[in-house]
Amino acid sequence: MPLPAGSQPARLVVLVSGSGTNLQALLDACADPAYGARVVAVGADREDIEGLARAERAGIPTFVRAVSAFETREGWDASLATVVERFEPDLVVSAGFMKLLSQEFLDRFLTLNTHPALCPAFPGMHGPRDALEHGVKVTGATLFVVDAGVDTGPIVAQVPVEVHEDDDVEALHERIKAAERAMLVDAVGRIARGGIEVEGRRVRIGAAAR
Ligand code: GRF
């Protein structure tokens, strides 16, 4: 199944809240026309973050919608949807975007998110910390289709990462992020070129989706 809008190269809107290394990996991949996608805009929920600076250096339009600038969460979410819509995305990629999106937003845009743990284990804001505290020997990263829950949506791709005995949260998260970026770039490219099919919890991407 092609992406809903089906344009080639596929149009990505990327949402960020922080350092934007996942965004950078996508920007680098999109520099190759054979990748099949391009980042048409980058949005954030806060100003002055490296993620926005990366977009600006790449000459990509940016927008910021801070929750605090709106009277209600619904107002924020609707404004975010309006600005995202302007860029006519085939796919929205939430790459380290630390806000939950409403069902209305998710009904309008096919949205993927990355999480630094192997879902359904360790959902929420502290995936690497929770994995370390639990004492697991293998954790990783998950790319999923965002649904109304917290890191609960249908799984698109996963990558395992070993936990080392001397890991602290930062070292573990950095190693997860390296694997996460490669997984994200690979999966988004396959979706851009070959489509995505979501049937209940089962997701097929690339050639398998056609
Ligand atoms: C990633 O590990 C993402 O999964 C998590 O926050 C990190 C964002 O990193 N939610 P970056 O902003 O892409 O560098």
Tab-separated table of N, CA, C and O and ligand atoms in Angstrom, residues 18-23 95-96 98 114-116 173 177 180, ligand 1:
chain	number	residue	atom	x	y	z
A	18	GLY	N	14.421	18.226	21.096
A	18	GLY	CA	15.741	18.283	21.718
A	18	GLY	C	16.874	18.383	20.731
A	18	GLY	O	16.850	19.214	19.810
A	19	SER	N	17.842	17.490	20.893
A	19	SER	CA	19.087	17.623	20.134
A	19	SER	C	18.927	17.293	18.650
A	19	SER	O	19.728	17.739	17.826
A	20	GLY	N	17.921	16.515	18.298
A	20	GLY	CA	17.620	16.312	16.884
A	20	GLY	C	18.601	15.428	16.133
A	20	GLY	O	18.758	15.578	14.920
A	21	THR	N	19.240	14.491	16.821
A	21	THR	CA	20.163	13.611	16.082
A	21	THR	C	19.399	12.647	15.165
A	21	THR	O	19.895	12.283	14.099
A	22	ASN	N	18.201	12.259	15.572
A	22	ASN	CA	17.380	11.438	14.669
A	22	ASN	C	16.986	12.245	13.435
A	22	ASN	O	17.015	11.737	12.311
A	23	LEU	N	16.599	13.484	13.658
A	23	LEU	CA	16.290	14.379	12.532
A	23	LEU	C	17.491	14.483	11.602
A	23	LEU	O	17.367	14.379	10.377
A	95	ALA	N	10.346	12.538	16.246
A	95	ALA	CA	11.704	12.031	16.498
A	95	ALA	C	12.246	12.718	17.743
A	95	ALA	O	12.886	13.759	17.668
A	96	GLY	N	11.917	12.135	18.902
A	96	GLY	CA	12.306	12.797	20.144
A	96	GLY	C	11.384	13.963	20.455
A	96	GLY	O	11.793	14.911	21.129
A	98	MET	N	8.548	15.363	22.617
A	98	MET	CA	8.154	14.919	23.959
A	98	MET	C	6.729	15.317	24.330
A	98	MET	O	6.441	15.607	25.487
A	114	THR	N	9.708	7.237	17.558
A	114	THR	CA	10.753	6.324	18.020
A	114	THR	C	10.780	6.335	19.538
A	114	THR	O	10.583	7.369	20.161
A	115	HIS	N	11.048	5.172	20.104
A	115	HIS	CA	11.138	5.065	21.567
A	115	HIS	C	12.413	4.297	21.916
A	115	HIS	O	12.667	3.238	21.330
A	116	PRO	N	13.207	4.797	22.876
A	116	PRO	CA	14.483	4.132	23.176
A	116	PRO	C	14.345	2.945	24.132
A	116	PRO	O	14.966	2.908	25.194
A	173	HIS	N	21.907	5.136	26.775
A	173	HIS	CA	21.027	5.876	25.847
A	173	HIS	C	21.787	6.268	24.580
A	173	HIS	O	21.253	6.181	23.475
A	177	LYS	N	20.695	5.266	20.934
A	177	LYS	CA	20.406	6.281	19.916
A	177	LYS	C	21.122	6.006	18.598
A	177	LYS	O	20.582	6.264	17.521
A	180	GLU	N	19.116	3.373	17.047
A	180	GLU	CA	17.784	3.948	16.757
A	180	GLU	C	17.815	4.745	15.455
A	180	GLU	O	16.912	4.646	14.625
B	1	GRF	C1	15.649	9.501	21.280
B	1	GRF	O1	16.300	8.450	21.956
B	1	GRF	C2	14.156	9.297	21.280
B	1	GRF	O2	13.750	7.984	21.145
B	1	GRF	C3	13.821	9.811	22.662
B	1	GRF	O3	14.615	10.949	22.808
B	1	GRF	C4	15.767	10.825	22.009
B	1	GRF	C5	15.800	12.003	21.066
B	1	GRF	O4	17.066	12.203	20.557
B	1	GRF	N1	12.420	10.028	22.819
B	1	GRF	P1	17.354	13.290	19.404
B	1	GRF	O5	16.640	14.588	19.792
B	1	GRF	O6	16.854	12.742	18.103
B	1	GRF	O7	18.833	13.442	19.415
